[in-house]
PDB file of C-alpha atoms and ligand atoms in Angstrom:
ATOM      1  CA  MET C  55       5.562 -17.284 -60.796  1.00 42.00           C
ATOM      2  CA  MET C  56       5.389 -13.737 -59.175  1.00 45.00           C
ATOM      3  CA  LYS C  57       2.183 -15.045 -57.476  1.00 47.00           C
ATOM      4  CA  ALA C  58       4.571 -18.251 -56.362  1.00 48.00           C
ATOM      5  CA  LYS C  59       7.383 -15.632 -54.905  1.00 50.00           C
ATOM      6  CA  CYS C  60       5.305 -12.992 -53.549  1.00 53.00           C
ATOM      7  CA  GLY C  61       3.545 -16.052 -51.708  1.00 63.00           C
ATOM      8  CA  TYR C  62       7.061 -17.382 -50.675  1.00 65.00           C
ATOM      9  CA  SER C  63       7.932 -13.935 -48.856  1.00 68.00           C
ATOM     10  CA  THR C  64       4.637 -13.920 -47.147  1.00 67.00           C
ATOM     11  CA  VAL C  65       5.302 -16.787 -45.426  1.00 68.00           C
ATOM     12  CA  ARG C  66       8.960 -16.064 -44.575  1.00 71.00           C
ATOM     13  CA  ALA C  67       7.697 -13.344 -43.256  1.00 68.00           C
ATOM     14  CA  LEU C  68       4.944 -14.948 -41.104  1.00 66.00           C
ATOM     15  CA  LEU C  69       7.612 -17.329 -39.922  1.00 67.00           C
ATOM     16  CA  VAL C  70       9.943 -14.632 -38.894  1.00 63.00           C
ATOM     17  CA  GLY C  71       7.550 -12.863 -37.111  1.00 61.00           C
ATOM     18  CA  LEU C  72       6.237 -15.749 -35.465  1.00 60.00           C
ATOM     19  CA  LEU C  73       9.833 -16.371 -34.178  1.00 59.00           C
ATOM     20  CA  LEU C  74      10.561 -12.513 -33.069  1.00 56.00           C
ATOM     21  CA  LEU C  75       7.088 -13.516 -31.244  1.00 56.00           C
ATOM     22  CA  SER C  76       8.272 -16.650 -29.218  1.00 52.00           C
ATOM     23  CA  GLN C  77      11.710 -14.913 -28.451  1.00 51.00           C
ATOM     24  CA  GLN C  78       9.825 -12.072 -27.054  1.00 50.00           C
ATOM     25  CA  GLY C  79       7.517 -14.305 -25.532  1.00 48.00           C
ATOM     26  CA  VAL C  80      10.638 -15.765 -23.333  1.00 53.00           C
ATOM     27  CA  HIS C  81      11.064 -11.969 -21.958  1.00 67.00           C
ATOM     28  CA  ALA C  82       7.337 -11.286 -21.394  1.00 89.00           C
ATOM     29  CA  ALA C  83       6.937  -9.170 -18.410  1.00 96.00           C
ATOM     30  CA  MET C  84       6.705 -10.575 -14.886  1.00 97.00           C
ATOM     31  CA  GLN C  85       3.099 -11.290 -13.759  1.00 98.00           C
ATOM     32  CA  VAL C  86       2.971 -10.581 -10.377  1.00 98.00           C
ATOM     33  CA  VAL C  87      -0.027 -10.156  -8.071  1.00 98.00           C
ATOM     34  CA  THR C  88      -0.437  -8.044  -4.908  1.00 98.00           C
ATOM     35  CA  THR C  89      -2.589  -7.788  -2.486  1.00 98.00           C
ATOM     36  CA  THR C  90      -2.871  -3.648  -1.890  1.00 98.00           C
ATOM     37  CA  SER C  91      -2.885  -0.840  -4.586  1.00 98.00           C
ATOM     38  CA  ASP C  92       0.739   0.450  -2.420  1.00 98.00           C
ATOM     39  CA  LEU C  93       2.330  -2.996  -3.235  1.00 98.00           C
ATOM     40  CA  LYS C  94       1.413  -2.878  -6.915  1.00 98.00           C
ATOM     41  CA  SER C  95       2.834   0.661  -6.814  1.00 98.00           C
ATOM     42  CA  LEU C  96       6.356  -0.165  -5.221  1.00 98.00           C
ATOM     43  CA  VAL C  97       6.315  -3.252  -7.473  1.00 98.00           C
ATOM     44  CA  GLU C  98       6.055  -1.228 -10.900  1.00 98.00           C
ATOM     45  CA  ALA C  99       8.767   1.731  -9.272  1.00 98.00           C
ATOM     46  CA  VAL C 100      11.347  -1.024  -9.065  1.00 98.00           C
ATOM     47  CA  GLY C 101      10.337  -3.443 -11.866  1.00 98.00           C
ATOM     48  CA  GLY C 102       9.640  -1.158 -14.381  1.00 97.00           C
ATOM     49  CA  PRO C 103       8.627  -2.600 -17.851  1.00 97.00           C
ATOM     50  CA  HIS C 104       9.792  -6.313 -17.054  1.00 98.00           C
ATOM     51  CA  VAL C 105       6.848  -6.377 -14.497  1.00 98.00           C
ATOM     52  CA  THR C 106       2.875  -6.435 -15.075  1.00 98.00           C
ATOM     53  CA  VAL C 107       1.102  -5.896 -11.448  1.00 98.00           C
ATOM     54  CA  THR C 108      -2.240  -6.217 -10.909  1.00 98.00           C
ATOM     55  CA  SER C 109      -3.687  -5.836  -6.823  1.00 98.00           C
ATOM     56  CA  LEU C 110      -6.483  -8.401  -5.886  1.00 98.00           C
ATOM     57  CA  VAL C 111      -8.154  -5.272  -3.299  1.00 96.00           C
ATOM     58  CA  PRO C 112      -9.159  -2.953  -6.008  1.00 94.00           C
ATOM     59  CA  ALA C 113      -7.812   0.993  -5.123  1.00 90.00           C
ATOM     60  CA  GLY C 114      -9.920   2.560  -2.929  1.00 90.00           C
ATOM     61  CA  SER C 115     -11.570  -0.857  -1.035  1.00 90.00           C
ATOM     62  CA  GLU C 116     -10.583  -2.055   2.515  1.00 86.00           C
ATOM     63  CA  ALA C 117      -8.489  -4.152   2.718  1.00 87.00           C
ATOM     64  CA  GLU C 118      -8.504  -5.371   5.561  1.00 85.00           C
ATOM     65  CA  GLU C 119     -12.407  -6.456   5.230  1.00 86.00           C
ATOM     66  CA  TYR C 120     -11.658  -7.782   1.704  1.00 93.00           C
ATOM     67  CA  ALA C 121     -13.654 -10.741   0.554  1.00 93.00           C
ATOM     68  CA  PRO C 122     -11.949 -12.419  -2.491  1.00 95.00           C
ATOM     69  CA  ARG C 123     -13.350 -12.897  -5.562  1.00 95.00           C
ATOM     70  CA  PRO C 124     -13.241 -16.226  -7.913  1.00 92.00           C
ATOM     71  CA  GLN C 125     -10.987 -13.895 -10.460  1.00 95.00           C
ATOM     72  CA  ASP C 126      -8.399 -13.666  -7.995  1.00 97.00           C
ATOM     73  CA  ILE C 127      -7.679 -17.339  -7.666  1.00 97.00           C
ATOM     74  CA  ASP C 128      -7.486 -17.475 -11.995  1.00 96.00           C
ATOM     75  CA  ARG C 129      -5.054 -14.629 -11.388  1.00 97.00           C
ATOM     76  CA  LEU C 130      -2.831 -16.269  -8.828  1.00 97.00           C
ATOM     77  CA  ARG C 131      -2.497 -19.471 -11.321  1.00 97.00           C
ATOM     78  CA  ALA C 132      -1.263 -17.297 -13.792  1.00 96.00           C
ATOM     79  CA  ALA C 133       1.282 -15.407 -11.404  1.00 98.00           C
ATOM     80  CA  ASP C 134       4.715 -15.353 -11.676  1.00 98.00           C
ATOM     81  CA  MET C 135       5.043 -13.888  -8.145  1.00 98.00           C
ATOM     82  CA  VAL C 136       2.655 -13.167  -5.271  1.00 98.00           C
ATOM     83  CA  VAL C 137       3.350 -10.024  -2.238  1.00 98.00           C
ATOM     84  CA  ARG C 138       1.667  -9.508   0.558  1.00 98.00           C
ATOM     85  CA  ILE C 139       1.638  -7.055   3.342  1.00 97.00           C
ATOM     86  CA  GLY C 140       1.422  -9.747   5.720  1.00 95.00           C
ATOM     87  CA  LEU C 141       1.472  -9.946   9.453  1.00 92.00           C
ATOM     88  CA  ASP C 142      -2.965  -9.677   9.879  1.00 89.00           C
ATOM     89  CA  TYR C 143      -3.252  -7.570   7.542  1.00 92.00           C
ATOM     90  CA  ASP C 144      -3.911  -9.678   4.520  1.00 94.00           C
ATOM     91  CA  LEU C 145      -4.754 -13.115   6.320  1.00 92.00           C
ATOM     92  CA  TRP C 146      -7.449 -14.078   3.357  1.00 94.00           C
ATOM     93  CA  LEU C 147      -4.383 -14.537   0.775  1.00 96.00           C
ATOM     94  CA  ASP C 148      -3.910 -18.158   2.592  1.00 96.00           C
ATOM     95  CA  ARG C 149      -7.071 -19.826   1.873  1.00 95.00           C
ATOM     96  CA  LEU C 150      -6.916 -18.083  -1.680  1.00 96.00           C
ATOM     97  CA  LEU C 151      -3.061 -19.715  -2.212  1.00 97.00           C
ATOM     98  CA  ARG C 152      -3.838 -22.991  -0.820  1.00 96.00           C
ATOM     99  CA  GLN C 153      -7.353 -22.989  -3.497  1.00 95.00           C
ATOM    100  CA  THR C 154      -4.851 -21.976  -6.313  1.00 95.00           C
ATOM    101  CA  GLY C 155      -2.588 -25.188  -5.078  1.00 94.00           C
ATOM    102  CA  ARG C 156       1.192 -23.725  -6.675  1.00 96.00           C
ATOM    103  CA  ARG C 157       3.569 -24.620  -4.204  1.00 96.00           C
ATOM    104  CA  ALA C 158       6.023 -21.507  -5.698  1.00 97.00           C
ATOM    105  CA  LEU C 159       3.173 -19.311  -4.042  1.00 97.00           C
ATOM    106  CA  ALA C 160       2.973 -20.640  -1.059  1.00 96.00           C
ATOM    107  CA  ARG C 161       4.257 -19.515   2.383  1.00 95.00           C
ATOM    108  CA  GLY C 162       8.197 -19.869   1.620  1.00 93.00           C
ATOM    109  CA  GLY C 163       7.765 -20.784  -1.900  1.00 97.00           C
ATOM    110  CA  GLU C 164      10.123 -19.242  -4.220  1.00 97.00           C
ATOM    111  CA  ALA C 165       7.485 -16.624  -5.815  1.00 98.00           C
ATOM    112  CA  TYR C 166       6.285 -16.072  -2.509  1.00 98.00           C
ATOM    113  CA  VAL C 167       6.959 -12.705  -1.069  1.00 98.00           C
ATOM    114  CA  ASP C 168       5.964 -11.183   2.228  1.00 98.00           C
ATOM    115  CA  ALA C 169       6.726  -7.329   2.036  1.00 98.00           C
ATOM    116  CA  SER C 170       6.798  -7.276   6.177  1.00 97.00           C
ATOM    117  CA  ASN C 171       9.994  -9.275   6.217  1.00 97.00           C
ATOM    118  CA  ALA C 172      12.413  -7.079   8.433  1.00 96.00           C
ATOM    119  CA  ILE C 173      10.128  -4.313   8.956  1.00 97.00           C
ATOM    120  CA  VAL C 174      10.667  -2.672  12.433  1.00 95.00           C
ATOM    121  CA  LEU C 175       7.206  -2.871  13.769  1.00 94.00           C
ATOM    122  CA  LEU C 176       5.243  -0.645  15.863  1.00 94.00           C
ATOM    123  CA  GLU C 177       2.943  -1.246  18.388  1.00 89.00           C
ATOM    124  CA  VAL C 178       3.818  -4.926  18.699  1.00 86.00           C
ATOM    125  CA  LYS C 179       1.709  -6.257  21.599  1.00 74.00           C
ATOM    126  CA  GLY C 180       0.627 -10.432  22.323  1.00 54.00           C
ATOM    127  CA  GLY C 181      -3.029 -11.139  21.738  1.00 48.00           C
ATOM    128  CA  GLY C 182      -5.135 -11.657  18.489  1.00 45.00           C
ATOM    129  CA  VAL C 183      -8.376  -9.175  17.840  1.00 43.00           C
ATOM    130  CA  GLY C 184     -10.676 -10.708  20.070  1.00 42.00           C
ATOM    131  CA  GLY C 185     -14.371  -9.268  20.159  1.00 42.00           C
ATOM    132  CA  GLY C 186     -14.479  -8.459  16.645  1.00 44.00           C
ATOM    133  CA  GLY C 187     -13.006  -5.992  13.804  1.00 48.00           C
ATOM    134  CA  HIS C 188      -9.753  -6.777  12.366  1.00 61.00           C
ATOM    135  CA  ALA C 189      -6.528  -7.772  13.713  1.00 69.00           C
ATOM    136  CA  HIS C 190      -3.510  -5.342  14.805  1.00 85.00           C
ATOM    137  CA  GLY C 191      -2.822  -8.903  16.584  1.00 81.00           C
ATOM    138  CA  VAL C 192       0.873  -8.927  15.609  1.00 84.00           C
ATOM    139  CA  GLY C 193       2.007  -5.077  15.432  1.00 91.00           C
ATOM    140  CA  ASN C 194       0.469  -2.024  13.101  1.00 94.00           C
ATOM    141  CA  PRO C 195       0.316  -3.601   9.578  1.00 95.00           C
ATOM    142  CA  HIS C 196       0.116  -0.003   8.277  1.00 96.00           C
ATOM    143  CA  TYR C 197       3.778   0.480   7.826  1.00 97.00           C
ATOM    144  CA  TRP C 198       3.945   1.439   4.478  1.00 98.00           C
ATOM    145  CA  LEU C 199       2.742   4.646   5.402  1.00 98.00           C
ATOM    146  CA  ASP C 200       6.509   5.463   6.668  1.00 98.00           C
ATOM    147  CA  PRO C 201       8.094   6.066   3.384  1.00 98.00           C
ATOM    148  CA  ASN C 202      11.054   5.068   4.714  1.00 98.00           C
ATOM    149  CA  ASN C 203      10.311   1.423   5.126  1.00 98.00           C
ATOM    150  CA  ALA C 204       9.752   1.544   1.273  1.00 98.00           C
ATOM    151  CA  ALA C 205      13.711   1.023   1.266  1.00 98.00           C
ATOM    152  CA  VAL C 206      12.936  -2.663   3.392  1.00 98.00           C
ATOM    153  CA  ILE C 207       9.705  -3.523   0.992  1.00 98.00           C
ATOM    154  CA  THR C 208      11.414  -3.272  -2.318  1.00 98.00           C
ATOM    155  CA  GLY C 209      14.472  -4.570  -0.987  1.00 98.00           C
ATOM    156  CA  ASN C 210      11.969  -7.695  -0.409  1.00 98.00           C
ATOM    157  CA  VAL C 211      10.525  -7.749  -4.068  1.00 98.00           C
ATOM    158  CA  VAL C 212      14.125  -6.667  -5.859  1.00 98.00           C
ATOM    159  CA  GLU C 213      15.416 -10.151  -4.115  1.00 98.00           C
ATOM    160  CA  ALA C 214      12.613 -12.067  -5.317  1.00 98.00           C
ATOM    161  CA  LEU C 215      12.549 -10.941  -8.736  1.00 98.00           C
ATOM    162  CA  ALA C 216      16.506 -11.113  -9.138  1.00 98.00           C
ATOM    163  CA  ARG C 217      15.324 -14.848  -7.893  1.00 97.00           C
ATOM    164  CA  LEU C 218      12.716 -15.425 -10.643  1.00 98.00           C
ATOM    165  CA  ASP C 219      14.193 -13.560 -13.193  1.00 97.00           C
ATOM    166  CA  PRO C 220      17.797 -13.266 -13.293  1.00 97.00           C
ATOM    167  CA  GLY C 221      18.775 -12.011 -16.658  1.00 97.00           C
ATOM    168  CA  ASN C 222      17.225  -8.531 -15.323  1.00 97.00           C
ATOM    169  CA  ALA C 223      18.961  -8.801 -11.616  1.00 98.00           C
ATOM    170  CA  LYS C 224      20.927  -5.784 -12.089  1.00 98.00           C
ATOM    171  CA  PHE C 225      17.887  -3.616 -13.890  1.00 98.00           C
ATOM    172  CA  TYR C 226      15.857  -4.644 -10.708  1.00 98.00           C
ATOM    173  CA  GLU C 227      19.008  -3.053  -8.243  1.00 98.00           C
ATOM    174  CA  ARG C 228      19.183   0.074 -10.824  1.00 98.00           C
ATOM    175  CA  GLN C 229      16.017   0.952 -10.517  1.00 98.00           C
ATOM    176  CA  ARG C 230      15.152   0.020  -6.721  1.00 98.00           C
ATOM    177  CA  ASN C 231      18.512   2.452  -6.050  1.00 98.00           C
ATOM    178  CA  GLU C 232      17.352   5.401  -7.977  1.00 98.00           C
ATOM    179  CA  PHE C 233      13.295   4.935  -6.620  1.00 98.00           C
ATOM    180  CA  LEU C 234      15.032   5.238  -3.147  1.00 98.00           C
ATOM    181  CA  ALA C 235      17.411   8.496  -4.014  1.00 98.00           C
ATOM    182  CA  ARG C 236      14.388  10.136  -5.546  1.00 98.00           C
ATOM    183  CA  LEU C 237      12.489   9.055  -2.368  1.00 98.00           C
ATOM    184  CA  ASP C 238      14.843  10.492   0.266  1.00 98.00           C
ATOM    185  CA  GLU C 239      14.583  13.824  -1.322  1.00 98.00           C
ATOM    186  CA  ARG C 240      11.003  13.697  -1.343  1.00 98.00           C
ATOM    187  CA  ILE C 241      10.835  12.688   2.512  1.00 98.00           C
ATOM    188  CA  LYS C 242      13.155  16.023   3.018  1.00 98.00           C
ATOM    189  CA  GLN C 243      10.430  17.883   1.219  1.00 98.00           C
ATOM    190  CA  TRP C 244       7.666  16.166   3.306  1.00 98.00           C
ATOM    191  CA  ALA C 245       9.579  16.525   6.863  1.00 98.00           C
ATOM    192  CA  SER C 246      10.347  20.090   6.261  1.00 97.00           C
ATOM    193  CA  ARG C 247       6.451  21.485   4.787  1.00 97.00           C
ATOM    194  CA  LEU C 248       5.317  19.181   8.182  1.00 98.00           C
ATOM    195  CA  ALA C 249       7.444  20.661  10.794  1.00 97.00           C
ATOM    196  CA  PRO C 250       4.860  23.056  11.840  1.00 97.00           C
ATOM    197  CA  LEU C 251       2.369  20.313  12.950  1.00 97.00           C
ATOM    198  CA  ALA C 252       4.943  18.661  14.702  1.00 95.00           C
ATOM    199  CA  GLY C 253       3.415  18.059  18.559  1.00 93.00           C
ATOM    200  CA  LYS C 254       0.223  19.270  17.434  1.00 97.00           C
ATOM    201  CA  PRO C 255      -3.048  17.150  18.580  1.00 97.00           C
ATOM    202  CA  LEU C 256      -4.756  15.125  16.680  1.00 97.00           C
ATOM    203  CA  ILE C 257      -6.778  12.115  16.688  1.00 97.00           C
ATOM    204  CA  THR C 258      -8.069   9.249  13.547  1.00 97.00           C
ATOM    205  CA  TYR C 259     -10.986   7.042  13.304  1.00 97.00           C
ATOM    206  CA  HIS C 260      -9.097   3.772  12.586  1.00 95.00           C
ATOM    207  CA  ASN C 261      -5.514   3.637  13.712  1.00 94.00           C
ATOM    208  CA  ASN C 262      -3.821   3.674  10.399  1.00 94.00           C
ATOM    209  CA  TRP C 263      -0.998   6.237  11.163  1.00 96.00           C
ATOM    210  CA  PRO C 264       1.451   4.990  13.190  1.00 96.00           C
ATOM    211  CA  TYR C 265       4.289   4.752  11.110  1.00 97.00           C
ATOM    212  CA  LEU C 266       3.529   8.195   9.209  1.00 98.00           C
ATOM    213  CA  ALA C 267       3.293  10.076  12.967  1.00 97.00           C
ATOM    214  CA  ARG C 268       6.967   8.516  13.878  1.00 97.00           C
ATOM    215  CA  ARG C 269       8.608   9.722  10.657  1.00 97.00           C
ATOM    216  CA  PHE C 270       6.848  13.459  10.620  1.00 97.00           C
ATOM    217  CA  ARG C 271       6.218  14.024  14.396  1.00 97.00           C
ATOM    218  CA  LEU C 272       2.466  14.059  14.125  1.00 97.00           C
ATOM    219  CA  ASN C 273       0.869  13.229  17.348  1.00 97.00           C
ATOM    220  CA  PHE C 274      -1.873  11.499  17.213  1.00 97.00           C
ATOM    221  CA  ILE C 275      -3.316  11.144  20.817  1.00 96.00           C
ATOM    222  CA  GLY C 276      -6.560   8.133  20.472  1.00 95.00           C
ATOM    223  CA  THR C 277      -8.611   6.637  18.032  1.00 96.00           C
ATOM    224  CA  LEU C 278     -12.487   6.363  17.159  1.00 97.00           C
ATOM    225  CA  GLU C 279     -12.623   2.911  17.226  1.00 95.00           C
ATOM    226  CA  PRO C 280     -12.224   1.449  20.499  1.00 93.00           C
ATOM    227  CA  ARG C 281     -10.631  -1.468  18.931  1.00 90.00           C
ATOM    228  CA  PRO C 282      -9.855  -1.717  15.223  1.00 89.00           C
ATOM    229  CA  GLY C 283     -12.714  -2.503  13.046  1.00 87.00           C
ATOM    230  CA  VAL C 284     -15.272  -1.670  15.689  1.00 91.00           C
ATOM    231  CA  ALA C 285     -17.044   1.392  15.801  1.00 94.00           C
ATOM    232  CA  PRO C 286     -17.114   3.658  19.043  1.00 96.00           C
ATOM    233  CA  SER C 287     -20.143   3.534  21.196  1.00 97.00           C
ATOM    234  CA  ALA C 288     -22.181   6.293  22.122  1.00 96.00           C
ATOM    235  CA  ALA C 289     -20.594   6.647  25.914  1.00 97.00           C
ATOM    236  CA  GLU C 290     -17.027   6.851  23.898  1.00 96.00           C
ATOM    237  CA  LEU C 291     -17.730   9.509  22.067  1.00 97.00           C
ATOM    238  CA  ALA C 292     -18.866  11.659  25.038  1.00 97.00           C
ATOM    239  CA  ARG C 293     -15.228  10.613  26.631  1.00 97.00           C
ATOM    240  CA  LEU C 294     -13.385  11.702  23.495  1.00 97.00           C
ATOM    241  CA  ILE C 295     -15.553  14.812  22.935  1.00 97.00           C
ATOM    242  CA  LYS C 296     -13.839  15.602  26.837  1.00 97.00           C
ATOM    243  CA  ARG C 297     -10.822  14.784  26.304  1.00 97.00           C
ATOM    244  CA  MET C 298     -10.307  16.573  22.945  1.00 97.00           C
ATOM    245  CA  GLN C 299     -11.455  19.470  24.190  1.00 97.00           C
ATOM    246  CA  ALA C 300      -8.813  18.883  27.357  1.00 97.00           C
ATOM    247  CA  GLU C 301      -6.428  19.035  24.891  1.00 97.00           C
ATOM    248  CA  LYS C 302      -7.431  21.147  22.597  1.00 97.00           C
ATOM    249  CA  VAL C 303      -7.250  18.094  19.158  1.00 97.00           C
ATOM    250  CA  ALA C 304      -7.535  20.939  16.322  1.00 96.00           C
ATOM    251  CA  VAL C 305      -7.992  17.987  13.924  1.00 98.00           C
ATOM    252  CA  ILE C 306      -9.883  14.660  12.981  1.00 98.00           C
ATOM    253  CA  VAL C 307      -8.421  12.354  10.632  1.00 98.00           C
ATOM    254  CA  ARG C 308     -10.321   9.698   8.505  1.00 96.00           C
ATOM    255  CA  HIS C 309     -10.075   7.739   5.376  1.00 93.00           C
ATOM    256  CA  PRO C 310     -12.784   8.087   2.911  1.00 94.00           C
ATOM    257  CA  GLN C 311     -13.858   4.622   2.738  1.00 90.00           C
ATOM    258  CA  GLU C 312     -14.415   5.190   6.505  1.00 90.00           C
ATOM    259  CA  PRO C 313     -17.880   6.437   8.361  1.00 89.00           C
ATOM    260  CA  SER C 314     -17.890  10.170   7.896  1.00 95.00           C
ATOM    261  CA  ARG C 315     -21.084  10.408  10.847  1.00 96.00           C
ATOM    262  CA  ASP C 316     -19.218   9.856  13.902  1.00 97.00           C
ATOM    263  CA  VAL C 317     -16.345  12.045  12.966  1.00 97.00           C
ATOM    264  CA  ASP C 318     -18.410  14.646  11.774  1.00 97.00           C
ATOM    265  CA  PHE C 319     -20.161  14.560  15.198  1.00 97.00           C
ATOM    266  CA  LEU C 320     -16.819  14.990  16.992  1.00 97.00           C
ATOM    267  CA  ALA C 321     -16.024  17.501  14.832  1.00 97.00           C
ATOM    268  CA  ARG C 322     -19.145  19.560  15.704  1.00 97.00           C
ATOM    269  CA  LYS C 323     -18.852  19.299  19.152  1.00 97.00           C
ATOM    270  CA  THR C 324     -15.270  20.322  19.163  1.00 97.00           C
ATOM    271  CA  GLY C 325     -14.936  22.817  16.220  1.00 97.00           C
ATOM    272  CA  ALA C 326     -12.477  20.039  15.219  1.00 98.00           C
ATOM    273  CA  ARG C 327     -11.112  20.179  11.241  1.00 98.00           C
ATOM    274  CA  VAL C 328     -11.740  16.661   9.463  1.00 98.00           C
ATOM    275  CA  ALA C 329      -8.475  15.740   7.434  1.00 98.00           C
ATOM    276  CA  VAL C 330      -9.544  13.050   5.163  1.00 98.00           C
ATOM    277  CA  LEU C 331      -5.980  11.042   4.225  1.00 98.00           C
ATOM    278  CA  ALA C 332      -5.488   8.449   1.548  1.00 98.00           C
ATOM    279  CA  ALA C 333      -4.384   5.140   3.473  1.00 97.00           C
ATOM    280  CA  SER C 334      -3.539   3.339   0.674  1.00 97.00           C
ATOM    281  CA  VAL C 335      -2.300   4.270  -3.148  1.00 98.00           C
ATOM    282  CA  GLY C 336      -6.174   5.068  -4.584  1.00 97.00           C
ATOM    283  CA  ASP C 337      -7.669   5.863  -1.865  1.00 96.00           C
ATOM    284  CA  LEU C 338      -8.242   9.487  -3.075  1.00 97.00           C
ATOM    285  CA  PRO C 339      -7.869  10.517  -6.756  1.00 96.00           C
ATOM    286  CA  GLN C 340      -4.761  12.550  -6.194  1.00 97.00           C
ATOM    287  CA  ALA C 341      -3.018   9.253  -4.667  1.00 98.00           C
ATOM    288  CA  GLN C 342      -2.350   7.546  -7.555  1.00 97.00           C
ATOM    289  CA  ASP C 343       0.899   6.267  -6.815  1.00 98.00           C
ATOM    290  CA  TYR C 344       3.425   5.981  -4.106  1.00 98.00           C
ATOM    291  CA  PHE C 345       4.951   9.806  -4.017  1.00 98.00           C
ATOM    292  CA  SER C 346       1.557  10.913  -4.616  1.00 98.00           C
ATOM    293  CA  LEU C 347       0.059   8.947  -1.853  1.00 98.00           C
ATOM    294  CA  PHE C 348       2.160  11.375   0.729  1.00 98.00           C
ATOM    295  CA  ASP C 349       1.953  14.123  -1.552  1.00 98.00           C
ATOM    296  CA  THR C 350      -1.255  13.829  -1.027  1.00 98.00           C
ATOM    297  CA  ASN C 351      -1.536  13.679   2.593  1.00 98.00           C
ATOM    298  CA  VAL C 352       0.649  16.321   3.577  1.00 98.00           C
ATOM    299  CA  ALA C 353      -1.155  18.868   1.725  1.00 97.00           C
ATOM    300  CA  ALA C 354      -4.687  17.688   3.044  1.00 98.00           C
ATOM    301  CA  LEU C 355      -2.825  18.008   6.712  1.00 98.00           C
ATOM    302  CA  LEU C 356      -1.554  21.106   6.011  1.00 98.00           C
ATOM    303  CA  ALA C 357      -4.955  22.673   4.871  1.00 97.00           C
ATOM    304  CA  ALA C 358      -6.614  21.022   8.055  1.00 98.00           C
ATOM    305  CA  PHE C 359      -4.280  22.639  10.456  1.00 97.00           C
ATOM    306  CA  GLY C 360      -4.863  25.975   8.316  1.00 95.00           C
ATOM    307  CA  GLU C 361      -1.080  25.918   7.551  1.00 93.00           C
ATOM    308  CA  PRO C 362      -0.293  27.183   3.974  1.00 85.00           C
ATOM    309  CA  THR C 363       0.037  24.996   1.096  1.00 76.00           C
ATOM    310  CA  PRO C 364       2.573  25.909  -1.533  1.00 69.00           C
TER     311      PRO C 364
HETATM  312 ZN1   ZN H 756      -5.884  -1.607  10.053  1.00 82.95          ZN
END
């Protein structure tokens, strides 16, 4: 008899367990796929425990040169929502979304988020890439590097999260407000730390930094790349050396995935220092989320200009 009773309670416990599991299943975390690590960090900041986020471009890779992998389609097939940088930055996503064949994830679909929606773009000009390289054709796409733009990006994300998961809409809105309040404090700190660099000329390998520059009054006067994604010729490097000497450029910026050869050559010829900055979360080991991305870059810029770093 005892044995039978034990058997019954075991079965009952199992059934209760299964019921609980299925109930949890209903409230399982939203599976969000982003194109980049920066968007992943921002979605995690507002989604908290209610989201599981995967970035298609692995941290430390070049999103603008990304070649999609077969597992990306599987990830999109399983996704509740997709978030992209948009503009000409992650055009490769369009083909993946077509191959995935899910209406909700297609442009304009309820689970599709273009984070650039309502961003005030810089360097808007007509025309495409032309002559190779990757496009900055519809405006500079590196807009997440102005931390003020996180308000627009997370606004787009939270609108979609609330639509798809209305039960947690209040939570997402509260998380976003708290995140933006913390970010505001940090933006003030970063601005005061970077204040001594205001107006000092610097150049960069790729044109990643206009949004960062506008926010913190940094003075990028040129790029090594004559066009986005195109390496400089010897003649262009020679012209840059003259210009750097004439305008007393003391710092050259590149990010870790960019070739160091031409940057180091200019540094040797002009005595300028090189600052390696993270253009995205995960580009450098210290830049693990959206806050530390800016912490890392602020510290690297101060160090390159010989300013004390606290
Ligand atoms: Zn670019």
